[in-house]
Coordinates of C-alpha atoms in Angstrom, one line a residue:
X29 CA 40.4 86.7 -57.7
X30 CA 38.7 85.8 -54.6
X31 CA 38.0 81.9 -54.3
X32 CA 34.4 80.9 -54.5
X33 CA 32.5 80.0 -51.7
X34 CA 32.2 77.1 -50.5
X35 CA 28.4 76.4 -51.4
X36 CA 29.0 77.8 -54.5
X37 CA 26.6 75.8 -57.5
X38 CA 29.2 73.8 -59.2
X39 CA 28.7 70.9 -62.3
X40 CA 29.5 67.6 -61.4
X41 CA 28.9 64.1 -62.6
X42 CA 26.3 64.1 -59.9
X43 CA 24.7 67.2 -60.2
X44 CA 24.5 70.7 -58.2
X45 CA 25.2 70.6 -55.1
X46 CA 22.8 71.8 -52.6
X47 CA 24.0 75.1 -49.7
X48 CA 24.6 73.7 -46.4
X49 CA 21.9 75.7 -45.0
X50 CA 19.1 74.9 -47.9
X51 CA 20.3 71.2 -47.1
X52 CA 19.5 71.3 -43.4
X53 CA 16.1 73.1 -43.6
X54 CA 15.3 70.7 -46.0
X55 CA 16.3 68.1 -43.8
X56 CA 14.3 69.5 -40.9
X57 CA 11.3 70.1 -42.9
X58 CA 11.7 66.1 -44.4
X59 CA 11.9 65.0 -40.5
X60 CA 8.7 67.2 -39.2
X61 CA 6.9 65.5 -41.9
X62 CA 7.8 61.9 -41.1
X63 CA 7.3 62.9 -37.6
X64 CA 3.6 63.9 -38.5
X65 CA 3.1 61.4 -40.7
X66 CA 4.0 59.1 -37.7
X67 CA 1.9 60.5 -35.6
X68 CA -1.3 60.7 -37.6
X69 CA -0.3 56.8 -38.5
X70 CA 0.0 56.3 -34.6
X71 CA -3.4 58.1 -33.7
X72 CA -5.0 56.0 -36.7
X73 CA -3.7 52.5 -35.1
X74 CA -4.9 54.0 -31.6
X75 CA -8.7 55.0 -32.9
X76 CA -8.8 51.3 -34.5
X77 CA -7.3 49.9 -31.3
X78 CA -9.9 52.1 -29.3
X79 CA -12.7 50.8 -31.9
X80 CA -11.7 47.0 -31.7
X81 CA -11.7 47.6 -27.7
X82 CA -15.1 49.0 -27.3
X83 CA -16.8 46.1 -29.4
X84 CA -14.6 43.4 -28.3
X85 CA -15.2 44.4 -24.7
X86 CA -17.8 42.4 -23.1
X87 CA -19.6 43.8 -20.3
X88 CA -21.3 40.8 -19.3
X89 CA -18.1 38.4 -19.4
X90 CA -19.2 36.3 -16.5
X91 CA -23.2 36.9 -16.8
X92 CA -24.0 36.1 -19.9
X93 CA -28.0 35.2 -20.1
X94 CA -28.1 34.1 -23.7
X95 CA -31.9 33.2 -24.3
X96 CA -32.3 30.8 -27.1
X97 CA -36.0 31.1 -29.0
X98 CA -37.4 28.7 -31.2
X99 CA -39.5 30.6 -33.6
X100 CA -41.7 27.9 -34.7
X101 CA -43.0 28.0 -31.1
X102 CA -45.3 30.2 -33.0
X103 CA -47.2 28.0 -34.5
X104 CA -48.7 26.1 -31.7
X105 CA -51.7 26.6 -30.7
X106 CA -53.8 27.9 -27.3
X107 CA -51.8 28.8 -24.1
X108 CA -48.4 27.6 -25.5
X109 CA -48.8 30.0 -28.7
X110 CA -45.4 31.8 -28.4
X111 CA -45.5 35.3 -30.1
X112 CA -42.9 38.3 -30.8
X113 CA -44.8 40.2 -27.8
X114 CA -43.7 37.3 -25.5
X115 CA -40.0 37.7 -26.6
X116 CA -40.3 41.6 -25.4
X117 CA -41.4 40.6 -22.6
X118 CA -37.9 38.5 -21.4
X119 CA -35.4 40.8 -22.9
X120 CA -34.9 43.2 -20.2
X121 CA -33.8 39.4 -18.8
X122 CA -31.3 38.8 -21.1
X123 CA -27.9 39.6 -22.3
X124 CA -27.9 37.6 -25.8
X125 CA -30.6 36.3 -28.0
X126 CA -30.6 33.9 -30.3
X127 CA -32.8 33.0 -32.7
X128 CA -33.0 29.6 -33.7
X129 CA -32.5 27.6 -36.4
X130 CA -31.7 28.3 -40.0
X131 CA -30.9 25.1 -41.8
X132 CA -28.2 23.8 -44.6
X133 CA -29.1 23.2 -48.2
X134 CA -28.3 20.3 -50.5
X135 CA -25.9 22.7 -51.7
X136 CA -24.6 23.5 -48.4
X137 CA -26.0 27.3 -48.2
X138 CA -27.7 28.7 -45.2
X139 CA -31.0 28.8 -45.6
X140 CA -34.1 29.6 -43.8
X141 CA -35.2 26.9 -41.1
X142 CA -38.7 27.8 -41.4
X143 CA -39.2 30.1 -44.5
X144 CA -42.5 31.4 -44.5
X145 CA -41.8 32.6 -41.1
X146 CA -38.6 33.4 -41.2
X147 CA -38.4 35.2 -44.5
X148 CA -42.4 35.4 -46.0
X149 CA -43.9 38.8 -46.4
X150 CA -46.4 37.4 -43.7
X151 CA -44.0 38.0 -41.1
X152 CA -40.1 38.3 -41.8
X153 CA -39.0 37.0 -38.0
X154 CA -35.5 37.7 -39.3
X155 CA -36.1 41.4 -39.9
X156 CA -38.6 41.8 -36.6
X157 CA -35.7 40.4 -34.5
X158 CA -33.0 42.6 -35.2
X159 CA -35.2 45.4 -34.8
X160 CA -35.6 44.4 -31.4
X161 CA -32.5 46.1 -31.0
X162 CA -34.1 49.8 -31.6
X163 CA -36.0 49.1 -28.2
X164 CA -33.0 47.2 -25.9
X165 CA -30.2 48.5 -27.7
X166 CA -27.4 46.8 -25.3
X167 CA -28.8 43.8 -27.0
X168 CA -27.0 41.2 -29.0
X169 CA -28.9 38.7 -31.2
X170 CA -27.5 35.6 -33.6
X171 CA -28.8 33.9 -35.7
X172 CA -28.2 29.9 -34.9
X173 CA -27.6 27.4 -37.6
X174 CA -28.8 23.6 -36.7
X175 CA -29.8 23.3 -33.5
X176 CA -31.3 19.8 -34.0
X177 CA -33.9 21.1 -36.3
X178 CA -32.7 20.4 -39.2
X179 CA -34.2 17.1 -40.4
X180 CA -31.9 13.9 -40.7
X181 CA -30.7 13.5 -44.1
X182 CA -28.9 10.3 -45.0
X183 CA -25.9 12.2 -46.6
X184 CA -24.9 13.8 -43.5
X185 CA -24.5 17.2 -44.9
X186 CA -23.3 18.8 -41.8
X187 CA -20.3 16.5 -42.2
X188 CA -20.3 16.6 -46.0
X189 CA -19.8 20.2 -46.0
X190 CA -16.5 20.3 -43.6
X191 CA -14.6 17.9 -45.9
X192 CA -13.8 20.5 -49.0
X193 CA -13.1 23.7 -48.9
X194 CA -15.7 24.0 -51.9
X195 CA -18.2 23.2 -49.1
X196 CA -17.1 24.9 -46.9
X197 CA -16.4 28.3 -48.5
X198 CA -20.4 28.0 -50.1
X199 CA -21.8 28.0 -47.2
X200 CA -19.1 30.8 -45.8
X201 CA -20.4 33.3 -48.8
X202 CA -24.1 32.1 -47.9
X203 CA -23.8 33.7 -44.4
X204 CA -21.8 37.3 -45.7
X205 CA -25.3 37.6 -48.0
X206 CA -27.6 37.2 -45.8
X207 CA -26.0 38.6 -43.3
X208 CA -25.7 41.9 -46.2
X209 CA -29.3 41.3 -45.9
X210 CA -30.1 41.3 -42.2
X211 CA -28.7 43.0 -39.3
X212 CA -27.8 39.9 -36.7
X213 CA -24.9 40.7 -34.8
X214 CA -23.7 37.2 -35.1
X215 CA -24.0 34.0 -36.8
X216 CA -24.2 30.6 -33.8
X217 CA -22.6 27.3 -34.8
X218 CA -25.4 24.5 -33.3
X219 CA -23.7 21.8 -35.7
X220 CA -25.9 18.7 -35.8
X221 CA -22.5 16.4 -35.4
X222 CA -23.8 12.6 -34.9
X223 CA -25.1 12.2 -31.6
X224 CA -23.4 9.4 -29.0
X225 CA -25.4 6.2 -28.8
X226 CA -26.8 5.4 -25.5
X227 CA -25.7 2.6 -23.7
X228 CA -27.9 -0.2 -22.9
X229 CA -27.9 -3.1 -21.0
X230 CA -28.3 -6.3 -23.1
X231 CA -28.7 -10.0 -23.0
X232 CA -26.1 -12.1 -24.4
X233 CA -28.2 -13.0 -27.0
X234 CA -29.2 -9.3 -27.2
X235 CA -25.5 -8.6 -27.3
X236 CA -25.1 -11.3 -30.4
X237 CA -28.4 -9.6 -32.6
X238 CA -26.7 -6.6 -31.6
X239 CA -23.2 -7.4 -33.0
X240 CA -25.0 -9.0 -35.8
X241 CA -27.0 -6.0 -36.8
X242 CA -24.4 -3.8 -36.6
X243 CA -22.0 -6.1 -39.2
X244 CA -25.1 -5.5 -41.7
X245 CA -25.4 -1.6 -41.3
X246 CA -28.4 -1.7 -39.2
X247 CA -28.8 0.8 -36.4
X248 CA -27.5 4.3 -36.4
X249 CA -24.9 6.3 -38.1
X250 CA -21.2 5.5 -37.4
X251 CA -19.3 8.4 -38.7
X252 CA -15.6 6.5 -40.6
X253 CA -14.0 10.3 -41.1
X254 CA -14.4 11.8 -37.3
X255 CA -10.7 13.2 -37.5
X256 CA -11.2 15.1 -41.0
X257 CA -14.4 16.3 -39.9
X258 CA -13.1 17.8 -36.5
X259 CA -10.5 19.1 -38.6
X260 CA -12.6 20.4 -41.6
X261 CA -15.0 22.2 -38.5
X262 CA -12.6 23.8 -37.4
X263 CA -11.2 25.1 -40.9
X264 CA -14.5 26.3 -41.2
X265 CA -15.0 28.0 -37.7
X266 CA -11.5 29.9 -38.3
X267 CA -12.3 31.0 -42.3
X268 CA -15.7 31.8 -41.1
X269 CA -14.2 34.2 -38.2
X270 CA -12.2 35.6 -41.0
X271 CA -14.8 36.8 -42.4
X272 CA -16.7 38.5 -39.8
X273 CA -14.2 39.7 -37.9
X274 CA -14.0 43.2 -40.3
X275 CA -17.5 43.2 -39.9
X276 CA -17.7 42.9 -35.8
X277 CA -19.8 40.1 -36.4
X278 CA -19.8 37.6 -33.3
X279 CA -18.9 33.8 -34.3
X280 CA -20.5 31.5 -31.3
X281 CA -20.6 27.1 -31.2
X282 CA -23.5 25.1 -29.5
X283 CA -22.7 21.5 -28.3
X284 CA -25.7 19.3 -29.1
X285 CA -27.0 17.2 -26.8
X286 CA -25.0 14.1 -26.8
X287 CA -22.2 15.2 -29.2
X288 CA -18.9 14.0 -27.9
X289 CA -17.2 17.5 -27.8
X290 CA -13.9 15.4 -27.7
X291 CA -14.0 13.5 -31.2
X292 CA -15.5 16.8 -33.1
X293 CA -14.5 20.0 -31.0
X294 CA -10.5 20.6 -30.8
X295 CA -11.3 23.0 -28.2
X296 CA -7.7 24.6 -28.3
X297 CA -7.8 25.5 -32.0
X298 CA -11.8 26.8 -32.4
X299 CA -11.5 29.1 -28.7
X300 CA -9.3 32.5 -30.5
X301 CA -12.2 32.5 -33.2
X302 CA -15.6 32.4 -30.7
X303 CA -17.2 34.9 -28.9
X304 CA -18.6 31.8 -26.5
X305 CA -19.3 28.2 -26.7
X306 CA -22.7 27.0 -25.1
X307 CA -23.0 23.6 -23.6
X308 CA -26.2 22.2 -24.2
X309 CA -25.1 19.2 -21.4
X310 CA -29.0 18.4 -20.9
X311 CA -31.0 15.7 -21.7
X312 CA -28.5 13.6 -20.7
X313 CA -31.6 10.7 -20.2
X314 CA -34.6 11.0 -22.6
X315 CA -37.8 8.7 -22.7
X316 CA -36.6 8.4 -26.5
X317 CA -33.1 7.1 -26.1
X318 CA -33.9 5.2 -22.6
X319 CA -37.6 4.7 -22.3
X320 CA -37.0 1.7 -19.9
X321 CA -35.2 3.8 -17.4
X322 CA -35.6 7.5 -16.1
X323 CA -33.3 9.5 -14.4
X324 CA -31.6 13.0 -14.0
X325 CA -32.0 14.8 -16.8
X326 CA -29.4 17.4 -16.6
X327 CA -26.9 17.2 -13.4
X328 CA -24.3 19.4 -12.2
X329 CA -22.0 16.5 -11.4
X330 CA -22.0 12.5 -11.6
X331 CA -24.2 10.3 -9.3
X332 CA -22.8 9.6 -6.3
X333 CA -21.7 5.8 -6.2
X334 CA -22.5 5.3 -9.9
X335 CA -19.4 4.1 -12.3
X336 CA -19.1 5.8 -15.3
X337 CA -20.5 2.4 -17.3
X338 CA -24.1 3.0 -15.2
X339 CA -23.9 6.9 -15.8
X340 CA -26.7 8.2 -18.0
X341 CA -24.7 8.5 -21.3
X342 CA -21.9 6.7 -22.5
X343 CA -18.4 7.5 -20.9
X344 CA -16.9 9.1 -23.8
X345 CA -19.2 11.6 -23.9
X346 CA -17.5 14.7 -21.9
X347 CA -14.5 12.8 -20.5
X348 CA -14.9 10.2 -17.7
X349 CA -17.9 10.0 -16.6
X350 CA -19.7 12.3 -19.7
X351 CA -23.1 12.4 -18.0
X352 CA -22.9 16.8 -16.2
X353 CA -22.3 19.9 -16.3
X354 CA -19.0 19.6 -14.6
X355 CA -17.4 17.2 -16.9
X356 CA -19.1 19.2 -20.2
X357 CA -16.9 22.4 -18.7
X358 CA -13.8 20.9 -17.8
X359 CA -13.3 19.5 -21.1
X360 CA -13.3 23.1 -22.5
X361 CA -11.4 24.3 -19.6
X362 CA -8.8 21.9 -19.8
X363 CA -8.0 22.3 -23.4
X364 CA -7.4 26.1 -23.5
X365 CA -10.6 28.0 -23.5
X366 CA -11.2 30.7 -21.3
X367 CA -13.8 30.4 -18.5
X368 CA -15.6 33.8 -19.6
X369 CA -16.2 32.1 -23.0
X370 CA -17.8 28.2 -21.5
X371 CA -21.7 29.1 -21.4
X372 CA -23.8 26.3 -19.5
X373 CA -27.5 25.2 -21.0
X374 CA -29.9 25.6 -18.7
X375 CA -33.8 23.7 -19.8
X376 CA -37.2 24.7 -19.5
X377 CA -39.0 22.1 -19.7
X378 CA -39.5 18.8 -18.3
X379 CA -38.6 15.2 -19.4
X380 CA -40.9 12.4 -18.6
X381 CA -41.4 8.6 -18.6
X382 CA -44.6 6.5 -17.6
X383 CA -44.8 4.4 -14.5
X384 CA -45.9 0.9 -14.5
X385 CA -46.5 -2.3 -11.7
X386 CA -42.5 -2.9 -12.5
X387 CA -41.5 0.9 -11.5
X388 CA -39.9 0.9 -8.0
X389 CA -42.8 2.8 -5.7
X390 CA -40.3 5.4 -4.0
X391 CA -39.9 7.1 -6.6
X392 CA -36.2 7.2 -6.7
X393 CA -34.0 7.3 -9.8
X394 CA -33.2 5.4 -11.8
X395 CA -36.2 4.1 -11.7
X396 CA -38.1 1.4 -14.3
X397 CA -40.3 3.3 -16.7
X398 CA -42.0 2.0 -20.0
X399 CA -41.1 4.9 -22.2
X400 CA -42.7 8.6 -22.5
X401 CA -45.4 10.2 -20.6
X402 CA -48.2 11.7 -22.3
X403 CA -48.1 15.2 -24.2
X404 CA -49.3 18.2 -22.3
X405 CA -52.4 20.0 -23.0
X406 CA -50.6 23.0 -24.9
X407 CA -47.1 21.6 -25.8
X408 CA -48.6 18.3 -27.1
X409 CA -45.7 16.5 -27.4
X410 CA -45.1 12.9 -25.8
X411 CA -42.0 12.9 -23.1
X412 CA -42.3 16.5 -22.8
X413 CA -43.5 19.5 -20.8
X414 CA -43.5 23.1 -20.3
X415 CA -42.3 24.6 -16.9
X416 CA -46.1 25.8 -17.0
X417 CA -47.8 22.6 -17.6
X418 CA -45.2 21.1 -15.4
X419 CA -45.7 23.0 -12.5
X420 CA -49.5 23.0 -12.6
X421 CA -49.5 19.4 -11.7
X422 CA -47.3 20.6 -8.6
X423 CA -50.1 22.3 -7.3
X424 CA -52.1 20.9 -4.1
X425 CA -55.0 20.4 -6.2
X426 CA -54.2 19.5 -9.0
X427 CA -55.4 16.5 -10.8
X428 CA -52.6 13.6 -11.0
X429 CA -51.2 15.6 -9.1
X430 CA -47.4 15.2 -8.7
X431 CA -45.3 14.5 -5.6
X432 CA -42.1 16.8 -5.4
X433 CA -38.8 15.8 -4.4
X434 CA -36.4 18.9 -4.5
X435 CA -32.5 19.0 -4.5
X436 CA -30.7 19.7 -1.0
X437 CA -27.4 18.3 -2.5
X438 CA -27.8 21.0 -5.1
X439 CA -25.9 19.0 -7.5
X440 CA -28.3 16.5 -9.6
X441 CA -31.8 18.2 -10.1
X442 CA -35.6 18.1 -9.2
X443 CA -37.8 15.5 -9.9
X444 CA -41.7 14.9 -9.1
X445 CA -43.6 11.6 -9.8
X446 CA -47.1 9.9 -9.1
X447 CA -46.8 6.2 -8.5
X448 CA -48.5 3.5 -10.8
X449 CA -52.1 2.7 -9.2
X450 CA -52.3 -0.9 -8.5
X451 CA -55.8 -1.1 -7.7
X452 CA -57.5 0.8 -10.6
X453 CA -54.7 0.0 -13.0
X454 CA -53.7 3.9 -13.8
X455 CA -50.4 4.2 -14.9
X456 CA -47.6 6.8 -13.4
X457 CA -45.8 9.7 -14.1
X458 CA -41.9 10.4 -13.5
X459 CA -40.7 13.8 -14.4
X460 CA -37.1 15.6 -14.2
X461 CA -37.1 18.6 -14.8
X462 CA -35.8 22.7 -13.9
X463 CA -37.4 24.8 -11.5
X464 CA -36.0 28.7 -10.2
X465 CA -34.6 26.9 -7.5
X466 CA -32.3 24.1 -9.7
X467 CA -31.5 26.8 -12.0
X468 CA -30.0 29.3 -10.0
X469 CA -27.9 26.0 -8.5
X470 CA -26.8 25.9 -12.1
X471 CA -26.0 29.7 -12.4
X472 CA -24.1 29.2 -8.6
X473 CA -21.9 26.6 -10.0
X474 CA -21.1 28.8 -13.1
X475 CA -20.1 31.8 -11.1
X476 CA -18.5 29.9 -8.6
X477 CA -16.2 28.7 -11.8
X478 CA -15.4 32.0 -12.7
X479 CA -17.7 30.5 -16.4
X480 CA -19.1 33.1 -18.7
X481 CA -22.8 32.6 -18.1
X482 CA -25.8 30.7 -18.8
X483 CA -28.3 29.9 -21.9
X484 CA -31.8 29.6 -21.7
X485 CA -33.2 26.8 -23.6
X486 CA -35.7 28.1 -24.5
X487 CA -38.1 31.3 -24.0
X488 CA -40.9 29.8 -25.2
X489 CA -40.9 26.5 -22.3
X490 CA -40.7 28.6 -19.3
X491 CA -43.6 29.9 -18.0
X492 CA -43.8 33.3 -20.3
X493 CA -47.3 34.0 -19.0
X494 CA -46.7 34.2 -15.1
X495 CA -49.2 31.4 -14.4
X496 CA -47.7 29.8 -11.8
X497 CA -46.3 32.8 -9.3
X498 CA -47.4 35.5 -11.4
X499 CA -44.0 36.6 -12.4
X500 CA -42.9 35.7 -15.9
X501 CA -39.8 33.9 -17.3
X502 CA -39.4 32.3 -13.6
X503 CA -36.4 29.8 -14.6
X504 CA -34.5 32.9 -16.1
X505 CA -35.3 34.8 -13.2
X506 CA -33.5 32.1 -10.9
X507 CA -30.8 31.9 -13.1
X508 CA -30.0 35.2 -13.8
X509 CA -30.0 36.6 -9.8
X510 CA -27.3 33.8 -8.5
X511 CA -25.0 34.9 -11.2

């Protein structure tokens, strides 16, 4: 008898065993399967990659025009009436817009800022401003949470919510419903930290009262828990980016006025989880917090020959000398955020004091004042005015007419003034404020960083109607051709 073949079926303890041959085209088929399987899991991981690339790329990373509109600019009345036609009008201007502010509740939700408006059947701003995007579809547009709009509330909610990560994640799930609920392609962090106090000059018995009143409680807000709220923020800021990273949802910070980005913003931690941070480093002086002094509202870089004490906020502010641009950026810079991402504020409108028999007659600032001017005819607010109103009293006719004094150092800003009147008693007028000129010196200094852009703050101040060269949005326009 003729011995069996070699791949003969035999029993075993373990089974049949499997022809040589069988066993081989089984094993080729088994590795042309994993090798497809490989390759349809490589091409998946490429399409994502792709996917992620296309909306994480960003075409404008170094001219960024971020327009910021305050939607209760809507309720004002005559010329300065700002309406969703006068939006349209700027967006072939801008890059970003974002549309300000949504508040916090008591329970630390997002909430409409202004709900009627907002939200109300009336007019649902939040639904007509994403659909902005059917007609400028390279168009992003946030939604801003803060922004200074919120009113004070003695519990400090803003703080209260960063302590617990109950707060925090409420306010976390608040944002994924309404952002379910409306299209933004983004949600902007313009966290109302407690502002710096301004320095001031004081008596020694001023110093004592001072001293005094501050032992008893008096004065403003002294936040005990800085560290565990910068820490809690940023908690927040990375859980929150969590979330709307599946959704390619863009998570952006604005820096207050006056908010020391170096007590509440660890800059190194929050910069892998925004889009951009903007740098509201404006209103640096204010007839509110110094009414007995104007000066420079919003400079690129310190006064010349000034120490930092004499500088127009406190020290601490941005670093050394806390009071410009410059020193607003290199914080950021300097603790790990890319330049593309560092967005620089750029105002509208102007700041301005009253002049009296004590204010120096040149002019030149700092200069004695005795707290705001009066309100515009269409903004109406006291301190404040439009680029419109603002440059009206420029002209060579107007009445009051202002005298200009313009920039040739490009580094601090315009200013205009009209000196107290000693004979008939009529008080003057000091303004600081932006112009096409000072704002492209702002956009120069950002490109010439290698920053990501600048933000318009906001539509509604600039001259949206064209009434004083005919062309509208003049401020954006100098901006946005020097970057």
């Amino acid at each position: 008898m003729s011995p069996r073949p070699h791949y003969a079926n035999r029993r075993s303890d373990r089974g049949f065993k499997v022809p040589d041959e069988e066993q081989a085209s089984a094993s080729m088929l088994l590795s042309s399967l994993k090798t497809a399987k490989m390759k349809t899991l490589l091409s998946a991981v490429f399409v994502v990659l792709c996917i992620k690339a296309v909306f994480s790329a960003d075409p404008h990373e170094h001219s960024k025009v971020v327009c910021f509109w305050n939607s209760t600019a809507y309720e004002r009345q005559g010329p300065a009436k700002f309406q969703l036609e006068d939006v349209k009008s700027a967006l072939s201007l801008c890059t970003h817009l974002v549309y300000g502010y949504a508040h916090i509740n008591s329970n630390f939700e997002i909430v409409p800022g202004s709900p009627s408006l907002d939200t109300g059947s009336g007019y649902s701003y939040y639904r007509l401003a994403t659909q902005l995007k059917r007609s400028f579809p390279d168009l992003k547009i946030y939604l801003s949470v803060g922004g200074n709009s919120d009113p004070y509330d003695e519990e400090h909610k803003y703080l209260v919510l960063t302590e617990t990560s109950e707060g925090r994640t409420k306010f976390i799930n608040s944002v994924n419903r309404l952002l379910n609920d409306y299209d933004f392609d983004g949600i902007d962090l313009a966290w109302q930290f407690p502002p710096v106090r301004p320095k001031k000059q004081r008596s020694a018995l001023g110093s004592f009262w001072h001293g005094l009143k501050s032992k008893l409680g008096y004065g403003k807000f002294k936040d005990e828990k800085e560290q565990e709220h910068r820490d809690g923020f940023t908690i927040l800021v990375r859980d929150l980016k969590a979330q709307l990273r599946p959704r390619f949802k863009a998570l952006t910070l604005t820096v207050l006025p006056h908010v020391n980005s170096t007590v509440y913003y660890d800059a190194r931690l929050l910069a892998p989880n925004i889009e951009a941070v903007h740098l509201f480093a404006f209103d640096q002086k204010t007839p509110e917090r110094s009414p007995k002094e104007a000066d420079f509202t919003a400079p690129i870089y310190a006064s010349y020959g000034r120490v930092a004490e004499d500088n127009i906020d406190v020290a601490a502010s941005y670093g050394d000398e806390g009071d410009n641009i410059d020193a607003a950026a290199r914080y950021w810079l300097e603790h790990g955020t890319p330049g593309s991402k560092i967005v620089v504020g750029i105002p509208t409108y102007a700041r301005t004091w009253k002049l009296t028999e004590d204010s120096q007659i040149s002019g030149v600032p700092p200069i004695v004042s005795d707290g705001p001017g009066a309100p515009g005819p269409n903004t109406n607010e006291p301190g404040v005015l439009s680029y419109a109103e603002m440059c009206s009293k420029l002209t060579e006719h107007a009445a009051g007419r202002l005298r200009r004094v313009g920039d040739p150092s490009k580094k601090y800003g315009s200013y205009a003034y009209q000196s107290y009147n000693g004979e008939t008693g009529t008080e003057g007028l000091w303004a600081g404020y932006e112009d096409p000129d000072t704002a492209g010196n702002k956009a120069a200094f950002v490109k010439s960083k290698g920053l990501g852009g600048v933000a318009i703050v906001d539509l509604s101040l600039d001259d949206f109607r064209g009434v004083c060269t005919g062309d509208k949005y003049p401020i954006i326009r100098g901006a946005k051709y020097k970057l």
